[in-house]
Amino acid sequence: MLILGIETSCDDTAAAVLAVEGDAPAPEVTVLADLIQSQTATHNPYGGVVPELASRRHLENIEPVVKSALERAGVALERVELIAVTQGPGLVGSLLVGFNFAKAISLAAAIPYVGVDHIAGHLASAFLDRPTPEFPYLALTASGGHSSLFLVESPTDFTLQGRTRDDAAGEAFDKVAKLLGLSYPGGPEVSRLAARGNPAAFNFPRAWLEPESGDFSFSGLKTAVASQIRRTPPANEQEIADLCASFQEAVVEVLVGKTLAMTKRCGTRQVVLSGGVAANPRLRQYMQDAARREGNLQIFMPKSRFCTDNAAMIAMAGFFQRHRATRALELDVYSRPGYLTPLATSGRRSHGPLAPPLPAQG
Ligand code: KG4
Ligand code: ZN
């Protein structure tokens, strides 16, 4: 099956073409094209994403990026069997550009489309590489907007086991970068500097919360870094690197520690890392080392380019949700994560609608 993926939930305009054979749990996936038009230069001077500028850039970029992806894949639009597009959560003005573009192609070329939840996309990124995990497994999704643990029981069945109570892990990286006057987005910059720093230079707090909790909290850590910088501003590059390394170590230790504790509670022996923060080399190394110490624990980490936002993961999630494909034009985007309104079911928290309900086939 040939799938065109489109992702415009934040500040990157992304399009991908996937060829998928077989089915879960181990579909044969070939990424024929995977393009991202970055907007970093637009937002960098502001130290963060400016929503209105983001949607304007998406409007300029969406047609050339989708066209280039199809050309790069050597696939004519008529051969595409499914369009998968991010429906939410994200910036509404950004989402609308990709979503309406997908609807327009669907209408013009008579191709069904499926609206995909961005987090379901991150969760699907594990299937873009080999080997693929076996169900059920635990997935950590750590990005700019989310730090969540999911028990994944099938490609479309995710149960939320924990989430951030305040800042997401990536958000904490970005805020610390801003405090240090580093460029946006801060995560890659902090991790680059951290590689030259001493992770034990500062003993920043680790928020473990209640012993049984799978939730995260990073705002106290961010405040501790801010206080340290206010008290003793770093005087040179080495001191900045030491701050970055010590901050990064605190984030990584909690992400890994809580993920491993949750695998025991859920009885799973496989863990998937996903989301932009999963591109962090220290997190990847720390998780591998911890798994080796535990023994009998298998870690799946998509390539870094599949961890940060991309359209291949959206196409992958669209494949898993192809039974929901439609040509209905009245569908709309949504800005907030579905699982922010958890349903209490048998003592477990559900994610809510990671796959929003659709009207009858149009
Ligand atoms: O998944 P993603 O690309 O977009 C969202 O869905 O938010 O994640 C972006 C986040 C940003 O906060 C960025 O700073 C962070 O992931 N990030 C990193 C690294 N690369 C991206 N954080 C730490 N280390 C990295 N190498
Ligand atoms: Zn993302």
Coordinates of C-alpha atoms and ligand atoms in Angstrom, one line a residue:
M1 CA 0.0 0.0 0.0
L2 CA 1.4 3.4 -0.9
I3 CA 0.7 6.1 1.7
L4 CA 1.3 9.8 1.6
G5 CA 2.0 11.3 5.1
I6 CA 1.6 15.0 5.9
E7 CA 2.6 16.6 9.2
T8 CA 2.2 20.3 10.1
S9 CA 1.3 20.3 13.8
C10 CA 3.9 22.8 14.9
D11 CA 6.8 24.5 13.0
D12 CA 8.0 21.9 10.5
T13 CA 6.3 21.2 7.2
A14 CA 6.8 17.5 6.5
A15 CA 5.7 15.0 3.9
A16 CA 6.6 11.4 3.4
V17 CA 5.8 8.5 1.1
L18 CA 5.7 4.9 2.5
A19 CA 5.2 1.6 0.9
V20 CA 3.8 -0.9 3.4
E21 CA 3.2 -4.6 2.8
G22 CA 1.8 -7.1 5.3
D23 CA 0.3 -6.0 8.6
A24 CA 1.0 -5.6 12.3
P25 CA 2.9 -6.8 14.3
A26 CA 5.7 -6.7 11.7
P27 CA 4.6 -4.9 8.5
E28 CA 7.2 -4.6 5.8
V29 CA 7.9 -0.8 5.6
T30 CA 9.9 1.1 3.0
V31 CA 10.3 4.8 3.5
L32 CA 10.4 6.0 -0.2
A33 CA 10.6 9.7 0.8
D34 CA 10.8 11.6 4.0
L35 CA 11.1 15.4 3.7
I36 CA 11.0 18.2 6.3
Q37 CA 11.1 21.9 5.6
S38 CA 12.3 23.4 8.8
Q39 CA 11.1 26.9 10.0
T40 CA 13.9 27.3 12.5
A41 CA 15.3 30.4 10.9
T42 CA 11.9 32.1 11.0
H43 CA 11.3 31.4 14.7
N44 CA 14.9 31.5 16.1
P45 CA 15.0 35.3 16.6
Y46 CA 11.9 35.0 18.8
G47 CA 13.3 32.2 21.0
G48 CA 10.2 30.0 20.3
V49 CA 7.5 29.2 17.7
V50 CA 5.4 32.2 16.7
P51 CA 2.0 30.5 15.7
E52 CA 0.9 33.0 13.1
L53 CA 4.3 32.9 11.4
A54 CA 4.3 29.1 11.5
S55 CA 1.0 28.9 9.6
R56 CA 2.1 31.4 7.0
R57 CA 5.3 29.4 6.4
H58 CA 3.3 26.2 6.2
L59 CA 1.1 27.8 3.5
E60 CA 4.1 28.6 1.4
N61 CA 5.8 25.3 2.0
I62 CA 3.1 22.7 1.9
E63 CA 2.6 22.3 -1.9
P64 CA 6.3 22.2 -2.8
V65 CA 7.1 19.8 0.1
V66 CA 4.4 17.3 -0.8
K67 CA 5.3 17.6 -4.5
S68 CA 9.0 17.0 -3.8
A69 CA 8.2 14.0 -1.6
L70 CA 6.1 12.3 -4.3
E71 CA 8.9 13.1 -6.9
R72 CA 11.6 11.8 -4.6
A73 CA 9.6 8.6 -4.1
G74 CA 9.0 8.3 -7.8
V75 CA 5.3 7.9 -7.1
A76 CA 2.6 9.6 -9.1
L77 CA -0.3 11.0 -7.0
E78 CA -2.8 8.7 -8.7
R79 CA -0.9 5.7 -7.3
V80 CA -1.3 6.9 -3.7
E81 CA -3.9 4.7 -1.9
L82 CA -4.2 6.6 1.4
I83 CA -3.3 10.1 2.7
A84 CA -2.5 10.2 6.4
V85 CA -2.4 13.7 8.0
T86 CA -2.0 15.0 11.5
Q87 CA -5.4 16.1 12.9
G88 CA -4.2 17.2 16.4
P89 CA -3.0 18.1 18.9
G90 CA -0.9 21.1 18.0
L91 CA -1.2 24.7 16.8
V92 CA -4.6 25.1 15.2
G93 CA -3.3 27.5 12.4
S94 CA -0.6 25.1 11.5
L95 CA -2.7 21.9 11.7
L96 CA -5.4 23.5 9.4
V97 CA -2.9 24.0 6.6
G98 CA -1.8 20.4 6.4
F99 CA -5.3 19.0 7.2
N100 CA -7.1 21.1 4.5
F101 CA -4.3 20.4 2.0
A102 CA -4.9 16.7 2.6
K103 CA -8.7 17.1 2.2
A104 CA -8.1 19.1 -1.0
I105 CA -6.0 16.3 -2.5
S106 CA -8.5 13.7 -1.3
L107 CA -11.3 15.5 -3.1
A108 CA -9.3 16.3 -6.3
A109 CA -7.7 12.8 -6.7
A110 CA -10.4 10.7 -5.1
I111 CA -8.0 9.3 -2.5
P112 CA -9.3 8.5 1.0
Y113 CA -7.6 10.2 3.9
V114 CA -7.2 9.5 7.6
G115 CA -6.7 12.1 10.4
V116 CA -4.0 10.9 12.8
D117 CA -3.2 11.9 16.3
H118 CA 0.3 13.3 16.5
I119 CA 1.1 11.1 19.6
A120 CA -0.2 8.0 17.8
G121 CA 2.3 9.0 15.1
H122 CA 5.2 9.2 17.6
L123 CA 4.1 5.8 18.9
A124 CA 4.1 4.3 15.4
S125 CA 7.6 5.5 14.7
A126 CA 9.0 2.2 16.2
F127 CA 7.6 0.4 13.1
L128 CA 9.7 2.5 10.6
D129 CA 12.8 0.5 11.6
R130 CA 13.7 -3.2 12.1
P131 CA 13.4 -5.1 14.4
T132 CA 9.9 -4.1 15.5
P133 CA 8.6 -4.5 19.0
E134 CA 6.1 -7.1 20.0
F135 CA 2.8 -6.3 21.8
P136 CA 2.3 -5.6 24.6
Y137 CA 5.2 -3.2 25.2
L138 CA 5.8 0.1 27.1
A139 CA 6.4 3.3 25.2
L140 CA 7.9 6.5 26.5
T141 CA 6.9 9.5 24.4
A142 CA 9.0 12.5 25.3
S143 CA 8.6 15.6 23.2
G144 CA 8.1 19.3 23.4
G145 CA 4.5 18.9 24.5
H146 CA 4.4 15.5 26.1
S147 CA 6.1 13.2 28.5
S148 CA 4.0 10.1 28.7
L149 CA 4.2 6.4 29.3
F150 CA 1.8 4.2 27.3
L151 CA 1.1 0.5 27.5
V152 CA 0.7 -0.4 23.9
E153 CA -1.3 -3.6 23.3
S154 CA -1.9 -3.3 19.6
P155 CA -1.1 -0.7 16.9
T156 CA -4.3 1.2 17.9
D157 CA -4.7 0.3 21.6
F158 CA -2.7 2.6 24.0
T159 CA -3.3 3.0 27.7
L160 CA -1.8 6.0 29.4
Q161 CA 0.2 4.9 32.5
G162 CA 1.7 8.3 33.3
R163 CA 2.2 11.8 32.0
T164 CA 3.8 15.1 32.9
R165 CA 2.0 17.1 35.6
D166 CA 3.6 20.3 34.4
D167 CA 6.4 20.9 31.8
A168 CA 7.1 18.2 29.2
A169 CA 10.7 17.0 29.0
G170 CA 11.4 18.8 25.7
E171 CA 9.8 21.9 27.0
A172 CA 12.2 21.8 30.0
F173 CA 15.2 21.5 27.6
D174 CA 13.9 24.4 25.6
K175 CA 13.3 26.6 28.6
V176 CA 16.8 25.9 30.1
A177 CA 18.3 26.7 26.7
K178 CA 16.5 30.0 26.7
L179 CA 17.7 30.8 30.3
L180 CA 21.3 30.1 29.0
G181 CA 20.7 32.3 25.9
L182 CA 21.1 29.4 23.5
S183 CA 19.3 29.2 20.1
Y184 CA 15.9 27.6 19.5
P185 CA 15.0 24.8 19.5
G186 CA 17.0 24.3 22.7
G187 CA 17.0 20.5 23.1
P188 CA 19.7 19.7 20.5
E189 CA 21.8 22.7 21.6
V190 CA 21.7 21.7 25.3
S191 CA 22.6 18.1 24.5
R192 CA 25.5 19.2 22.2
L193 CA 26.9 21.4 25.0
A194 CA 26.2 18.7 27.7
A195 CA 28.5 16.3 25.8
R196 CA 31.4 18.5 27.0
G197 CA 30.1 19.1 30.5
N198 CA 30.3 17.4 33.9
P199 CA 26.9 15.8 34.8
A200 CA 27.9 15.8 38.5
A201 CA 28.9 19.5 38.6
F202 CA 25.4 20.5 40.0
N203 CA 23.1 18.3 42.0
F204 CA 19.8 19.3 40.6
P205 CA 16.5 17.8 42.0
R206 CA 14.9 14.6 40.6
A207 CA 11.1 14.6 41.0
W208 CA 10.3 10.9 41.6
L209 CA 6.8 11.8 42.9
E210 CA 4.8 9.0 44.7
P211 CA 6.5 5.6 44.6
E212 CA 3.7 4.0 42.4
S213 CA 3.3 7.0 40.1
G214 CA 4.2 6.9 36.4
D215 CA 3.8 10.7 36.2
F216 CA 6.6 13.1 35.5
S217 CA 7.3 16.7 36.8
F218 CA 10.1 18.9 35.3
S219 CA 9.1 22.4 36.4
G220 CA 10.9 22.1 39.8
L221 CA 14.1 21.1 38.0
K222 CA 13.7 24.0 35.6
T223 CA 13.3 26.4 38.5
A224 CA 16.4 25.0 40.2
V225 CA 18.4 25.6 37.1
A226 CA 17.0 29.2 36.8
S227 CA 17.9 29.9 40.5
Q228 CA 21.4 28.5 40.0
I229 CA 21.9 30.8 36.9
R230 CA 20.6 33.8 38.8
R231 CA 22.8 33.1 41.9
T232 CA 26.0 32.4 39.9
P233 CA 25.7 33.2 36.2
P234 CA 28.0 30.9 34.2
A235 CA 31.2 32.7 33.4
N236 CA 32.5 30.6 30.5
E237 CA 31.6 27.9 28.0
Q238 CA 32.7 25.1 30.4
E239 CA 30.4 26.3 33.1
I240 CA 27.5 26.5 30.6
A241 CA 28.4 22.9 29.5
D242 CA 28.4 21.7 33.2
L243 CA 25.0 23.3 33.7
C244 CA 23.6 21.6 30.6
A245 CA 25.1 18.2 31.5
S246 CA 23.8 18.3 35.1
F247 CA 20.3 19.4 34.0
Q248 CA 20.3 16.7 31.2
E249 CA 21.4 14.0 33.7
A250 CA 18.5 14.9 36.0
V251 CA 16.0 14.6 33.2
V252 CA 17.4 11.4 31.8
E253 CA 17.7 9.7 35.1
V254 CA 14.0 10.3 35.9
L255 CA 12.8 9.4 32.4
V256 CA 14.7 6.1 32.5
G257 CA 14.1 5.3 36.1
K258 CA 10.3 5.8 35.8
T259 CA 10.1 3.9 32.5
L260 CA 11.9 0.9 34.0
A261 CA 9.8 0.9 37.1
M262 CA 6.7 0.9 34.9
T263 CA 7.9 -2.1 32.9
K264 CA 7.9 -4.0 36.1
R265 CA 4.4 -2.9 37.1
C266 CA 3.1 -3.7 33.6
G267 CA 5.0 -6.9 33.3
T268 CA 6.5 -5.9 29.9
R269 CA 10.0 -6.7 28.7
Q270 CA 10.1 -4.4 25.7
V271 CA 10.4 -0.6 25.8
V272 CA 10.0 1.8 22.9
L273 CA 11.5 5.4 23.0
S274 CA 9.8 8.0 20.9
G275 CA 9.3 11.8 20.6
G276 CA 11.9 14.5 20.0
V277 CA 13.7 14.0 23.3
A278 CA 14.3 10.3 22.3
A279 CA 16.9 11.8 19.9
N280 CA 19.0 12.8 22.9
P281 CA 22.2 10.7 22.8
R282 CA 22.6 10.6 26.6
L283 CA 19.0 9.3 27.0
R284 CA 19.6 6.6 24.4
Q285 CA 22.9 5.5 26.0
Y286 CA 21.5 5.6 29.6
M287 CA 18.5 3.6 28.6
Q288 CA 20.7 0.9 26.8
D289 CA 23.0 0.7 29.8
A290 CA 20.1 0.4 32.3
A291 CA 18.5 -2.3 30.2
R292 CA 21.8 -4.2 30.0
R293 CA 22.1 -4.1 33.8
E294 CA 18.5 -5.2 34.2
G295 CA 19.0 -8.1 31.7
N296 CA 16.2 -9.5 29.6
L297 CA 14.9 -6.1 28.7
Q298 CA 14.8 -5.0 25.0
I299 CA 14.9 -1.4 24.0
F300 CA 13.7 -0.1 20.6
M301 CA 14.8 3.3 19.6
P302 CA 13.8 4.7 16.1
K303 CA 16.6 6.6 14.3
S304 CA 16.8 10.1 15.6
R305 CA 15.2 11.6 12.5
F306 CA 12.1 9.4 13.2
C307 CA 12.0 10.6 16.8
T308 CA 11.7 14.3 16.1
D309 CA 8.6 15.4 14.2
N310 CA 8.3 13.8 10.7
A311 CA 5.6 12.7 8.3
A312 CA 6.8 9.1 7.9
M313 CA 5.5 8.3 11.4
I314 CA 2.2 9.9 10.5
A315 CA 2.0 7.7 7.4
M316 CA 2.8 4.7 9.6
A317 CA 0.0 5.5 12.1
G318 CA -2.3 6.1 9.2
F319 CA -1.6 2.6 7.9
F320 CA -2.6 1.2 11.2
Q321 CA -5.8 3.2 11.2
R322 CA -6.6 2.8 7.5
H323 CA -10.1 1.3 8.4
R324 CA -11.0 4.8 9.5
A325 CA -10.2 6.4 6.1
T326 CA -12.8 8.7 4.7
R327 CA -13.4 11.4 2.0
A328 CA -15.7 13.4 4.3
L329 CA -14.8 17.1 4.1
E330 CA -16.5 18.3 7.3
L331 CA -13.8 17.0 9.7
D332 CA -11.9 19.5 11.8
V333 CA -8.5 19.7 13.6
Y334 CA -8.1 19.7 17.4
S335 CA -5.6 21.6 19.5
R336 CA -5.5 19.7 22.8
P337 CA -4.4 16.1 23.5
G338 CA -7.4 13.7 23.7
Y339 CA -6.0 12.0 26.7
L340 CA -6.0 15.2 28.8
T341 CA -9.5 14.1 29.8
P342 CA -8.7 10.7 31.1
L343 CA -11.5 8.2 31.6
A344 CA -11.2 6.1 34.7
T345 CA -11.6 2.5 33.5
S346 CA -10.9 -0.4 35.8
G347 CA -8.4 1.7 37.8
R348 CA -6.4 2.5 34.7
R349 CA -6.4 5.7 32.9
S350 CA -7.4 5.7 29.3
H351 CA -5.7 8.0 26.8
G352 CA -9.1 9.0 25.4
P353 CA -9.5 9.6 21.7
L354 CA -6.0 9.1 20.2
A355 CA -8.0 8.2 17.2
P356 CA -10.9 10.7 17.0
P357 CA -14.3 9.3 15.8
L358 CA -15.1 9.9 12.2
P359 CA -18.5 10.2 10.5
A360 CA -19.6 7.5 8.1
Q361 CA -17.5 7.0 5.0
G362 CA -18.0 10.0 2.6
Ligands
KG4_1 O1 8.6 15.4 18.9 P1 9.1 16.8 18.6 O2 10.0 17.0 17.4 O3 8.0 17.8 18.5 C1 6.9 17.8 19.4 O4 6.0 17.0 19.2 O5 7.0 18.6 20.4 O6 9.9 17.2 19.9 C2 10.5 18.4 20.0 C3 11.2 18.5 21.3 C4 11.8 19.9 21.5 O7 11.4 20.3 22.8 C5 13.3 19.7 21.4 O8 14.0 20.6 22.1 C6 13.4 18.3 21.9 O9 12.3 17.6 21.4 N1 14.6 17.7 21.4 C7 15.6 17.3 22.2 C8 16.7 16.8 21.3 N2 16.2 16.9 20.0 C9 15.0 17.5 20.1 N3 15.8 17.3 23.5 C10 16.9 16.8 24.0 N4 18.0 16.4 23.3 C11 17.9 16.3 21.9 N5 18.9 15.9 21.2
ZN2 ZN 6.1 15.6 18.0

